Amino acid sequence: MKRVLVLTLLLAGCGSPAATSTGGDITVFAAASLTESFTKLGTAFEAAHPGSKVRFSFAGSSALAQQINQGAPADVFAAAAPANMKQVTDTGAVTATPATFARNTLQIAVPRGNPGRVTGLADFAKADLKIALCAEQVPCGAAAKKVFEAAGVKAAPDTLEQDVKAVLTKVSLGEVDAALVYRTDVKAAGGKVEGEDFAEAANAVNDYPVAPLAKAPNAPTAKAFVDFVLSGRGREVLIEAGFSAP
Amino acid sequence: MRSRLPVVLVLPAVIGLVFLLVPLAGLLINAPWATLPAQLFSQEVGQALRLSLICASLATVVCLVLGVPLAWLLARSDLPGRGVLRALVTVPLVLPPVVGGVALLLVLGRRGVVGQYLDQWFGISLPFTTAGVVLAEAFVAMPFLVISVEGALRAADPRYEEAAATLGASRWLTFRRVTLPGVMPGVIAGTVLCWARALGEFGATITFAGNFPGRTTTMPLAVYLALETDPDAAIVLSIVLLLVSVAVLAGLRDKWISGPS
């Protein structure tokens, strides 16, 4: 029985990447900011690889990294920052070299109609405006810190949220006048949130790495999915969601 | 004389106990004992712990003031649709706390159904304030109090109240001197549950009140954020929260619930 399994694995590993070697279920752990684009990619992947099924677990990158290090049975990890990928390469949970598949930059997000008349980063220092930022411990907060340092603005936030989606909720409900979120989040929020570009965003460009896990239960399909994310078709979906190409 | 304990009960009881205590043991085993004292007395921990204790206690007071009368209404009055009301009261128990937080924002937020008038007329804005933390905690914790007090009221013998009434006591006097003392164990159990739930509240708090150190960062929020970058610190914070709550609960128990009943 064991020999048969080893043989199958060998065949799957060494064989040419024929469509027949992929199939079955894979579980992809992906950063929360990839929710919309990866759901789309998953559907496209399933159509291109009949018999395969992609399941997603979307959450904060560091929470996912911890789950992986604790032995969560995932096949692929797509993180919102190289630091989170490092958490799993450090422990050997990922042995392949991670590939950068997308870039994300910050945008100023304001509720529809811009009630606080926010026009630039300098407005984030105004005490009378309600401001939401990500906490420094999460990637979007670290990025925000960088751009404020680059702009020389001392931000006066009213809340430091636990993830970028929580920040976005506060903006779309109109509870805050301005926030810093990723460009992709503004796009995903539809018409409820308006985005404004700012020059200092170039100081905190976020790279998104992806890699198959060393102990992926379904290694061939995991690899095929990573390749698909890096392919032209994958890039198209990601750019449509507001990411830029690496 | 010793009676043999039935295995059918003891075995699942022991498994249940182990199931509840093993995660706690996991925290204690993984605790970075070397850096624990330093973490313990850091300013952030003190600040978050104080805020947690204050907010949970205030939320419990809110729950007592509003919840005990509500429990009485559900148990004693003959309101039509009492069953539906009782089910509705438990909604915050079923609702994911984050959704509860969003619901609070939709009502009491700056653009909320009620909140916009609070803002326009009185200049009161509840989100991102300590008062917001208290409200969020009270919202999530109140059902625990209501349910346990209501259960106690329904189990209490109404004949004492009737006797008091025939002796000429008003309903308020009867409630204070007869009903309430009779259901005191239920009220205390409910208060303890309510306080513990409020102390551990995360989802509704971070959604409605946000997270800002010293103002709205309670211990559970600090734990969650620490987990992002420094899991050791998160474990220390969790242990502090656990120790403090166990100490308070054990202390209360000795004071109020022990003795012959």
mmCIF file with all atom_site columns, C-alpha atoms in Angstrom, chain A residues 24-205:
data_model
loop_
_atom_site.group_PDB
_atom_site.id
_atom_site.type_symbol
_atom_site.label_atom_id
_atom_site.label_alt_id
_atom_site.label_comp_id
_atom_site.label_asym_id
_atom_site.label_entity_id
_atom_site.label_seq_id
_atom_site.pdbx_PDB_ins_code
_atom_site.Cartn_x
_atom_site.Cartn_y
_atom_site.Cartn_z
_atom_site.occupancy
_atom_site.B_iso_or_equiv
_atom_site.pdbx_formal_charge
_atom_site.auth_seq_id
_atom_site.auth_comp_id
_atom_site.auth_asym_id
_atom_site.auth_atom_id
_atom_site.pdbx_PDB_model_num
ATOM 1   C CA . GLY A 1 24  ? -9.106  16.646 -6.328  1.00 0.00 ? 24  GLY A CA 1
ATOM 2   C CA . ASP A 1 25  ? -9.512  19.146 -3.531  1.00 0.00 ? 25  ASP A CA 1
ATOM 3   C CA . ILE A 1 26  ? -7.005  21.738 -2.445  1.00 0.00 ? 26  ILE A CA 1
ATOM 4   C CA . THR A 1 27  ? -7.210  24.203 0.404   1.00 0.00 ? 27  THR A CA 1
ATOM 5   C CA . VAL A 1 28  ? -5.777  27.657 -0.145  1.00 0.00 ? 28  VAL A CA 1
ATOM 6   C CA . PHE A 1 29  ? -4.978  29.904 2.812   1.00 0.00 ? 29  PHE A CA 1
ATOM 7   C CA . ALA A 1 30  ? -5.095  33.442 1.530   1.00 0.00 ? 30  ALA A CA 1
ATOM 8   C CA . ALA A 1 31  ? -4.866  36.930 3.028   1.00 0.00 ? 31  ALA A CA 1
ATOM 9   C CA . ALA A 1 32  ? -8.213  38.602 3.685   1.00 0.00 ? 32  ALA A CA 1
ATOM 10  C CA . SER A 1 33  ? -7.462  41.257 1.065   1.00 0.00 ? 33  SER A CA 1
ATOM 11  C CA . LEU A 1 34  ? -7.470  38.527 -1.594  1.00 0.00 ? 34  LEU A CA 1
ATOM 12  C CA . THR A 1 35  ? -11.044 37.444 -0.847  1.00 0.00 ? 35  THR A CA 1
ATOM 13  C CA . GLU A 1 36  ? -12.671 38.793 -4.014  1.00 0.00 ? 36  GLU A CA 1
ATOM 14  C CA . SER A 1 37  ? -9.864  38.161 -6.500  1.00 0.00 ? 37  SER A CA 1
ATOM 15  C CA . PHE A 1 38  ? -8.963  34.654 -5.280  1.00 0.00 ? 38  PHE A CA 1
ATOM 16  C CA . THR A 1 39  ? -12.598 33.548 -5.191  1.00 0.00 ? 39  THR A CA 1
ATOM 17  C CA . LYS A 1 40  ? -12.737 34.501 -8.862  1.00 0.00 ? 40  LYS A CA 1
ATOM 18  C CA . LEU A 1 41  ? -9.401  32.814 -9.572  1.00 0.00 ? 41  LEU A CA 1
ATOM 19  C CA . GLY A 1 42  ? -10.638 29.659 -7.853  1.00 0.00 ? 42  GLY A CA 1
ATOM 20  C CA . THR A 1 43  ? -13.661 29.418 -10.113 1.00 0.00 ? 43  THR A CA 1
ATOM 21  C CA . ALA A 1 44  ? -11.517 29.987 -13.193 1.00 0.00 ? 44  ALA A CA 1
ATOM 22  C CA . PHE A 1 45  ? -9.030  27.360 -11.991 1.00 0.00 ? 45  PHE A CA 1
ATOM 23  C CA . GLU A 1 46  ? -11.758 24.788 -11.453 1.00 0.00 ? 46  GLU A CA 1
ATOM 24  C CA . ALA A 1 47  ? -13.030 25.425 -14.967 1.00 0.00 ? 47  ALA A CA 1
ATOM 25  C CA . ALA A 1 48  ? -9.529  24.989 -16.403 1.00 0.00 ? 48  ALA A CA 1
ATOM 26  C CA . HIS A 1 49  ? -8.822  21.858 -14.340 1.00 0.00 ? 49  HIS A CA 1
ATOM 27  C CA . PRO A 1 50  ? -11.941 19.677 -14.385 1.00 0.00 ? 50  PRO A CA 1
ATOM 28  C CA . GLY A 1 51  ? -12.276 17.463 -11.338 1.00 0.00 ? 51  GLY A CA 1
ATOM 29  C CA . SER A 1 52  ? -10.482 19.901 -9.065  1.00 0.00 ? 52  SER A CA 1
ATOM 30  C CA . LYS A 1 53  ? -12.060 21.834 -6.239  1.00 0.00 ? 53  LYS A CA 1
ATOM 31  C CA . VAL A 1 54  ? -10.474 24.835 -4.547  1.00 0.00 ? 54  VAL A CA 1
ATOM 32  C CA . ARG A 1 55  ? -11.482 25.695 -1.007  1.00 0.00 ? 55  ARG A CA 1
ATOM 33  C CA . PHE A 1 56  ? -10.392 28.953 0.581   1.00 0.00 ? 56  PHE A CA 1
ATOM 34  C CA . SER A 1 57  ? -9.697  30.101 4.074   1.00 0.00 ? 57  SER A CA 1
ATOM 35  C CA . PHE A 1 58  ? -9.424  33.874 4.100   1.00 0.00 ? 58  PHE A CA 1
ATOM 36  C CA . ALA A 1 59  ? -8.069  35.567 7.211   1.00 0.00 ? 59  ALA A CA 1
ATOM 37  C CA . GLY A 1 60  ? -5.315  37.876 8.405   1.00 0.00 ? 60  GLY A CA 1
ATOM 38  C CA . SER A 1 61  ? -1.960  36.701 7.032   1.00 0.00 ? 61  SER A CA 1
ATOM 39  C CA . SER A 1 62  ? -0.312  36.253 10.415  1.00 0.00 ? 62  SER A CA 1
ATOM 40  C CA . ALA A 1 63  ? -3.242  34.242 11.807  1.00 0.00 ? 63  ALA A CA 1
ATOM 41  C CA . LEU A 1 64  ? -3.019  31.991 8.750   1.00 0.00 ? 64  LEU A CA 1
ATOM 42  C CA . ALA A 1 65  ? 0.746   31.657 9.144   1.00 0.00 ? 65  ALA A CA 1
ATOM 43  C CA . GLN A 1 66  ? 0.256   30.536 12.735  1.00 0.00 ? 66  GLN A CA 1
ATOM 44  C CA . GLN A 1 67  ? -2.389  28.011 11.710  1.00 0.00 ? 67  GLN A CA 1
ATOM 45  C CA . ILE A 1 68  ? -0.018  26.609 9.098   1.00 0.00 ? 68  ILE A CA 1
ATOM 46  C CA . ASN A 1 69  ? 2.808   26.364 11.611  1.00 0.00 ? 69  ASN A CA 1
ATOM 47  C CA . GLN A 1 70  ? 0.449   24.498 13.946  1.00 0.00 ? 70  GLN A CA 1
ATOM 48  C CA . GLY A 1 71  ? -0.156  21.937 11.202  1.00 0.00 ? 71  GLY A CA 1
ATOM 49  C CA . ALA A 1 72  ? -3.325  23.149 9.487   1.00 0.00 ? 72  ALA A CA 1
ATOM 50  C CA . PRO A 1 73  ? -3.861  20.917 6.409   1.00 0.00 ? 73  PRO A CA 1
ATOM 51  C CA . ALA A 1 74  ? -3.490  23.589 3.724   1.00 0.00 ? 74  ALA A CA 1
ATOM 52  C CA . ASP A 1 75  ? -1.970  23.214 0.239   1.00 0.00 ? 75  ASP A CA 1
ATOM 53  C CA . VAL A 1 76  ? -1.167  26.795 -0.727  1.00 0.00 ? 76  VAL A CA 1
ATOM 54  C CA . PHE A 1 77  ? -0.403  29.963 1.236   1.00 0.00 ? 77  PHE A CA 1
ATOM 55  C CA . ALA A 1 78  ? -0.837  33.418 -0.263  1.00 0.00 ? 78  ALA A CA 1
ATOM 56  C CA . ALA A 1 79  ? 0.221   36.146 2.181   1.00 0.00 ? 79  ALA A CA 1
ATOM 57  C CA . ALA A 1 80  ? -0.237  39.898 2.155   1.00 0.00 ? 80  ALA A CA 1
ATOM 58  C CA . ALA A 1 81  ? 3.372   40.535 3.137   1.00 0.00 ? 81  ALA A CA 1
ATOM 59  C CA . PRO A 1 82  ? 6.760   38.822 2.825   1.00 0.00 ? 82  PRO A CA 1
ATOM 60  C CA . ALA A 1 83  ? 7.064   38.957 6.641   1.00 0.00 ? 83  ALA A CA 1
ATOM 61  C CA . ASN A 1 84  ? 4.122   36.579 6.990   1.00 0.00 ? 84  ASN A CA 1
ATOM 62  C CA . MET A 1 85  ? 5.575   34.222 4.408   1.00 0.00 ? 85  MET A CA 1
ATOM 63  C CA . LYS A 1 86  ? 8.817   34.280 6.368   1.00 0.00 ? 86  LYS A CA 1
ATOM 64  C CA . GLN A 1 87  ? 6.907   33.022 9.431   1.00 0.00 ? 87  GLN A CA 1
ATOM 65  C CA . VAL A 1 88  ? 6.218   29.746 7.578   1.00 0.00 ? 88  VAL A CA 1
ATOM 66  C CA . THR A 1 89  ? 9.514   29.417 5.677   1.00 0.00 ? 89  THR A CA 1
ATOM 67  C CA . ASP A 1 90  ? 11.342  29.820 9.015   1.00 0.00 ? 90  ASP A CA 1
ATOM 68  C CA . THR A 1 91  ? 9.653   26.724 10.400  1.00 0.00 ? 91  THR A CA 1
ATOM 69  C CA . GLY A 1 92  ? 10.033  24.707 7.213   1.00 0.00 ? 92  GLY A CA 1
ATOM 70  C CA . ALA A 1 93  ? 6.298   24.592 6.557   1.00 0.00 ? 93  ALA A CA 1
ATOM 71  C CA . VAL A 1 94  ? 7.144   26.107 3.171   1.00 0.00 ? 94  VAL A CA 1
ATOM 72  C CA . THR A 1 95  ? 10.336  24.935 1.453   1.00 0.00 ? 95  THR A CA 1
ATOM 73  C CA . ALA A 1 96  ? 9.661   26.186 -2.082  1.00 0.00 ? 96  ALA A CA 1
ATOM 74  C CA . THR A 1 97  ? 10.802  29.696 -2.963  1.00 0.00 ? 97  THR A CA 1
ATOM 75  C CA . PRO A 1 98  ? 7.788   32.019 -2.631  1.00 0.00 ? 98  PRO A CA 1
ATOM 76  C CA . ALA A 1 99  ? 6.910   33.987 -5.757  1.00 0.00 ? 99  ALA A CA 1
ATOM 77  C CA . THR A 1 100 ? 5.599   37.545 -5.684  1.00 0.00 ? 100 THR A CA 1
ATOM 78  C CA . PHE A 1 101 ? 2.351   37.598 -7.644  1.00 0.00 ? 101 PHE A CA 1
ATOM 79  C CA . ALA A 1 102 ? 0.872   41.035 -6.939  1.00 0.00 ? 102 ALA A CA 1
ATOM 80  C CA . ARG A 1 103 ? 1.501   44.414 -5.400  1.00 0.00 ? 103 ARG A CA 1
ATOM 81  C CA . ASN A 1 104 ? -0.861  46.591 -3.449  1.00 0.00 ? 104 ASN A CA 1
ATOM 82  C CA . THR A 1 105 ? -0.614  50.237 -2.459  1.00 0.00 ? 105 THR A CA 1
ATOM 83  C CA . LEU A 1 106 ? -2.462  52.331 0.071   1.00 0.00 ? 106 LEU A CA 1
ATOM 84  C CA . GLN A 1 107 ? -5.199  54.753 -0.834  1.00 0.00 ? 107 GLN A CA 1
ATOM 85  C CA . ILE A 1 108 ? -7.056  57.317 1.229   1.00 0.00 ? 108 ILE A CA 1
ATOM 86  C CA . ALA A 1 109 ? -10.585 56.028 1.715   1.00 0.00 ? 109 ALA A CA 1
ATOM 87  C CA . VAL A 1 110 ? -13.446 58.405 2.500   1.00 0.00 ? 110 VAL A CA 1
ATOM 88  C CA . PRO A 1 111 ? -17.205 57.802 2.757   1.00 0.00 ? 111 PRO A CA 1
ATOM 89  C CA . ARG A 1 112 ? -19.239 58.591 -0.349  1.00 0.00 ? 112 ARG A CA 1
ATOM 90  C CA . GLY A 1 113 ? -19.466 62.366 -0.785  1.00 0.00 ? 113 GLY A CA 1
ATOM 91  C CA . ASN A 1 114 ? -16.338 62.926 1.324   1.00 0.00 ? 114 ASN A CA 1
ATOM 92  C CA . PRO A 1 115 ? -18.132 64.634 4.260   1.00 0.00 ? 115 PRO A CA 1
ATOM 93  C CA . GLY A 1 116 ? -14.860 65.493 6.021   1.00 0.00 ? 116 GLY A CA 1
ATOM 94  C CA . ARG A 1 117 ? -13.473 67.170 2.848   1.00 0.00 ? 117 ARG A CA 1
ATOM 95  C CA . VAL A 1 118 ? -10.318 65.129 3.048   1.00 0.00 ? 118 VAL A CA 1
ATOM 96  C CA . THR A 1 119 ? -7.901  65.922 0.248   1.00 0.00 ? 119 THR A CA 1
ATOM 97  C CA . GLY A 1 120 ? -4.567  64.532 1.346   1.00 0.00 ? 120 GLY A CA 1
ATOM 98  C CA . LEU A 1 121 ? -2.473  62.889 4.025   1.00 0.00 ? 121 LEU A CA 1
ATOM 99  C CA . ALA A 1 122 ? -2.131  66.205 5.907   1.00 0.00 ? 122 ALA A CA 1
ATOM 100 C CA . ASP A 1 123 ? -5.825  66.007 6.853   1.00 0.00 ? 123 ASP A CA 1
ATOM 101 C CA . PHE A 1 124 ? -5.061  62.916 8.951   1.00 0.00 ? 124 PHE A CA 1
ATOM 102 C CA . ALA A 1 125 ? -3.472  65.177 11.561  1.00 0.00 ? 125 ALA A CA 1
ATOM 103 C CA . LYS A 1 126 ? -6.701  67.123 12.150  1.00 0.00 ? 126 LYS A CA 1
ATOM 104 C CA . ALA A 1 127 ? -8.116  66.361 15.580  1.00 0.00 ? 127 ALA A CA 1
ATOM 105 C CA . ASP A 1 128 ? -11.720 67.191 14.651  1.00 0.00 ? 128 ASP A CA 1
ATOM 106 C CA . LEU A 1 129 ? -11.838 64.540 11.936  1.00 0.00 ? 129 LEU A CA 1
ATOM 107 C CA . LYS A 1 130 ? -12.589 60.919 12.823  1.00 0.00 ? 130 LYS A CA 1
ATOM 108 C CA . ILE A 1 131 ? -9.747  58.797 11.513  1.00 0.00 ? 131 ILE A CA 1
ATOM 109 C CA . ALA A 1 132 ? -9.383  55.014 11.342  1.00 0.00 ? 132 ALA A CA 1
ATOM 110 C CA . LEU A 1 133 ? -6.094  53.231 10.706  1.00 0.00 ? 133 LEU A CA 1
ATOM 111 C CA . CYS A 1 134 ? -4.961  49.646 10.947  1.00 0.00 ? 134 CYS A CA 1
ATOM 112 C CA . ALA A 1 135 ? -3.084  48.729 14.109  1.00 0.00 ? 135 ALA A CA 1
ATOM 113 C CA . GLU A 1 136 ? 0.687   48.773 13.618  1.00 0.00 ? 136 GLU A CA 1
ATOM 114 C CA . GLN A 1 137 ? 0.816   45.038 14.275  1.00 0.00 ? 137 GLN A CA 1
ATOM 115 C CA . VAL A 1 138 ? -0.994  44.226 11.025  1.00 0.00 ? 138 VAL A CA 1
ATOM 116 C CA . PRO A 1 139 ? 0.518   44.859 7.566   1.00 0.00 ? 139 PRO A CA 1
ATOM 117 C CA . CYS A 1 140 ? -1.767  47.735 6.557   1.00 0.00 ? 140 CYS A CA 1
ATOM 118 C CA . GLY A 1 141 ? -0.899  49.519 9.809   1.00 0.00 ? 141 GLY A CA 1
ATOM 119 C CA . ALA A 1 142 ? 2.805   49.072 9.271   1.00 0.00 ? 142 ALA A CA 1
ATOM 120 C CA . ALA A 1 143 ? 2.395   50.457 5.750   1.00 0.00 ? 143 ALA A CA 1
ATOM 121 C CA . ALA A 1 144 ? 0.410   53.424 7.058   1.00 0.00 ? 144 ALA A CA 1
ATOM 122 C CA . LYS A 1 145 ? 3.162   54.206 9.541   1.00 0.00 ? 145 LYS A CA 1
ATOM 123 C CA . LYS A 1 146 ? 5.690   54.266 6.701   1.00 0.00 ? 146 LYS A CA 1
ATOM 124 C CA . VAL A 1 147 ? 3.727   56.692 4.542   1.00 0.00 ? 147 VAL A CA 1
ATOM 125 C CA . PHE A 1 148 ? 3.076   59.046 7.457   1.00 0.00 ? 148 PHE A CA 1
ATOM 126 C CA . GLU A 1 149 ? 6.777   59.048 8.247   1.00 0.00 ? 149 GLU A CA 1
ATOM 127 C CA . ALA A 1 150 ? 7.592   59.757 4.600   1.00 0.00 ? 150 ALA A CA 1
ATOM 128 C CA . ALA A 1 151 ? 5.062   62.580 4.482   1.00 0.00 ? 151 ALA A CA 1
ATOM 129 C CA . GLY A 1 152 ? 6.092   63.989 7.860   1.00 0.00 ? 152 GLY A CA 1
ATOM 130 C CA . VAL A 1 153 ? 2.488   63.903 9.060   1.00 0.00 ? 153 VAL A CA 1
ATOM 131 C CA . LYS A 1 154 ? 1.604   63.095 12.654  1.00 0.00 ? 154 LYS A CA 1
ATOM 132 C CA . ALA A 1 155 ? -1.631  61.190 12.299  1.00 0.00 ? 155 ALA A CA 1
ATOM 133 C CA . ALA A 1 156 ? -4.340  61.524 14.981  1.00 0.00 ? 156 ALA A CA 1
ATOM 134 C CA . PRO A 1 157 ? -6.341  58.293 14.662  1.00 0.00 ? 157 PRO A CA 1
ATOM 135 C CA . ASP A 1 158 ? -9.471  57.604 16.719  1.00 0.00 ? 158 ASP A CA 1
ATOM 136 C CA . THR A 1 159 ? -9.200  53.875 16.308  1.00 0.00 ? 159 THR A CA 1
ATOM 137 C CA . LEU A 1 160 ? -6.556  51.322 15.339  1.00 0.00 ? 160 LEU A CA 1
ATOM 138 C CA . GLU A 1 161 ? -8.442  48.425 13.797  1.00 0.00 ? 161 GLU A CA 1
ATOM 139 C CA . GLN A 1 162 ? -7.492  44.769 13.786  1.00 0.00 ? 162 GLN A CA 1
ATOM 140 C CA . ASP A 1 163 ? -7.606  44.386 10.017  1.00 0.00 ? 163 ASP A CA 1
ATOM 141 C CA . VAL A 1 164 ? -8.155  46.339 6.849   1.00 0.00 ? 164 VAL A CA 1
ATOM 142 C CA . LYS A 1 165 ? -11.727 45.097 6.365   1.00 0.00 ? 165 LYS A CA 1
ATOM 143 C CA . ALA A 1 166 ? -12.701 46.441 9.794   1.00 0.00 ? 166 ALA A CA 1
ATOM 144 C CA . VAL A 1 167 ? -11.305 49.829 8.766   1.00 0.00 ? 167 VAL A CA 1
ATOM 145 C CA . LEU A 1 168 ? -13.300 49.676 5.563   1.00 0.00 ? 168 LEU A CA 1
ATOM 146 C CA . THR A 1 169 ? -16.509 48.892 7.474   1.00 0.00 ? 169 THR A CA 1
ATOM 147 C CA . LYS A 1 170 ? -16.039 52.057 9.536   1.00 0.00 ? 170 LYS A CA 1
ATOM 148 C CA . VAL A 1 171 ? -15.592 54.093 6.358   1.00 0.00 ? 171 VAL A CA 1
ATOM 149 C CA . SER A 1 172 ? -18.531 52.595 4.469   1.00 0.00 ? 172 SER A CA 1
ATOM 150 C CA . LEU A 1 173 ? -20.810 53.170 7.492   1.00 0.00 ? 173 LEU A CA 1
ATOM 151 C CA . GLY A 1 174 ? -19.642 56.790 7.599   1.00 0.00 ? 174 GLY A CA 1
ATOM 152 C CA . GLU A 1 175 ? -18.356 56.413 11.169  1.00 0.00 ? 175 GLU A CA 1
ATOM 153 C CA . VAL A 1 176 ? -14.997 57.879 10.218  1.00 0.00 ? 176 VAL A CA 1
ATOM 154 C CA . ASP A 1 177 ? -14.107 60.699 7.833   1.00 0.00 ? 177 ASP A CA 1
ATOM 155 C CA . ALA A 1 178 ? -10.959 59.127 6.455   1.00 0.00 ? 178 ALA A CA 1
ATOM 156 C CA . ALA A 1 179 ? -8.865  55.997 6.603   1.00 0.00 ? 179 ALA A CA 1
ATOM 157 C CA . LEU A 1 180 ? -5.901  54.396 4.911   1.00 0.00 ? 180 LEU A CA 1
ATOM 158 C CA . VAL A 1 181 ? -6.697  51.093 3.219   1.00 0.00 ? 181 VAL A CA 1
ATOM 159 C CA . TYR A 1 182 ? -5.441  49.229 0.198   1.00 0.00 ? 182 TYR A CA 1
ATOM 160 C CA . ARG A 1 183 ? -6.512  50.278 -3.258  1.00 0.00 ? 183 ARG A CA 1
ATOM 161 C CA . THR A 1 184 ? -8.073  46.827 -3.741  1.00 0.00 ? 184 THR A CA 1
ATOM 162 C CA . ASP A 1 185 ? -10.264 47.303 -0.671  1.00 0.00 ? 185 ASP A CA 1
ATOM 163 C CA . VAL A 1 186 ? -11.622 50.572 -2.002  1.00 0.00 ? 186 VAL A CA 1
ATOM 164 C CA . LYS A 1 187 ? -12.439 48.803 -5.248  1.00 0.00 ? 187 LYS A CA 1
ATOM 165 C CA . ALA A 1 188 ? -14.125 45.897 -3.434  1.00 0.00 ? 188 ALA A CA 1
ATOM 166 C CA . ALA A 1 189 ? -16.308 48.266 -1.397  1.00 0.00 ? 189 ALA A CA 1
ATOM 167 C CA . GLY A 1 190 ? -18.072 49.412 -4.560  1.00 0.00 ? 190 GLY A CA 1
ATOM 168 C CA . GLY A 1 191 ? -19.711 52.837 -4.509  1.00 0.00 ? 191 GLY A CA 1
ATOM 169 C CA . LYS A 1 192 ? -19.883 53.242 -0.722  1.00 0.00 ? 192 LYS A CA 1
ATOM 170 C CA . VAL A 1 193 ? -16.258 54.292 -0.414  1.00 0.00 ? 193 VAL A CA 1
ATOM 171 C CA . GLU A 1 194 ? -14.247 56.746 -2.479  1.00 0.00 ? 194 GLU A CA 1
ATOM 172 C CA . GLY A 1 195 ? -10.519 56.343 -2.955  1.00 0.00 ? 195 GLY A CA 1
ATOM 173 C CA . GLU A 1 196 ? -7.897  59.062 -3.343  1.00 0.00 ? 196 GLU A CA 1
ATOM 174 C CA . ASP A 1 197 ? -4.347  58.396 -4.476  1.00 0.00 ? 197 ASP A CA 1
ATOM 175 C CA . PHE A 1 198 ? -1.460  60.138 -2.772  1.00 0.00 ? 198 PHE A CA 1
ATOM 176 C CA . ALA A 1 199 ? 2.189   60.424 -3.717  1.00 0.00 ? 199 ALA A CA 1
ATOM 177 C CA . GLU A 1 200 ? 3.670   58.975 -0.504  1.00 0.00 ? 200 GLU A CA 1
ATOM 178 C CA . ALA A 1 201 ? 1.923   55.633 -1.155  1.00 0.00 ? 201 ALA A CA 1
ATOM 179 C CA . ALA A 1 202 ? 5.007   54.710 -3.200  1.00 0.00 ? 202 ALA A CA 1
ATOM 180 C CA . ASN A 1 203 ? 6.912   54.409 0.106   1.00 0.00 ? 203 ASN A CA 1
ATOM 181 C CA . ALA A 1 204 ? 4.917   51.406 1.230   1.00 0.00 ? 204 ALA A CA 1
ATOM 182 C CA . VAL A 1 205 ? 4.302   49.076 -1.651  1.00 0.00 ? 205 VAL A CA 1
#
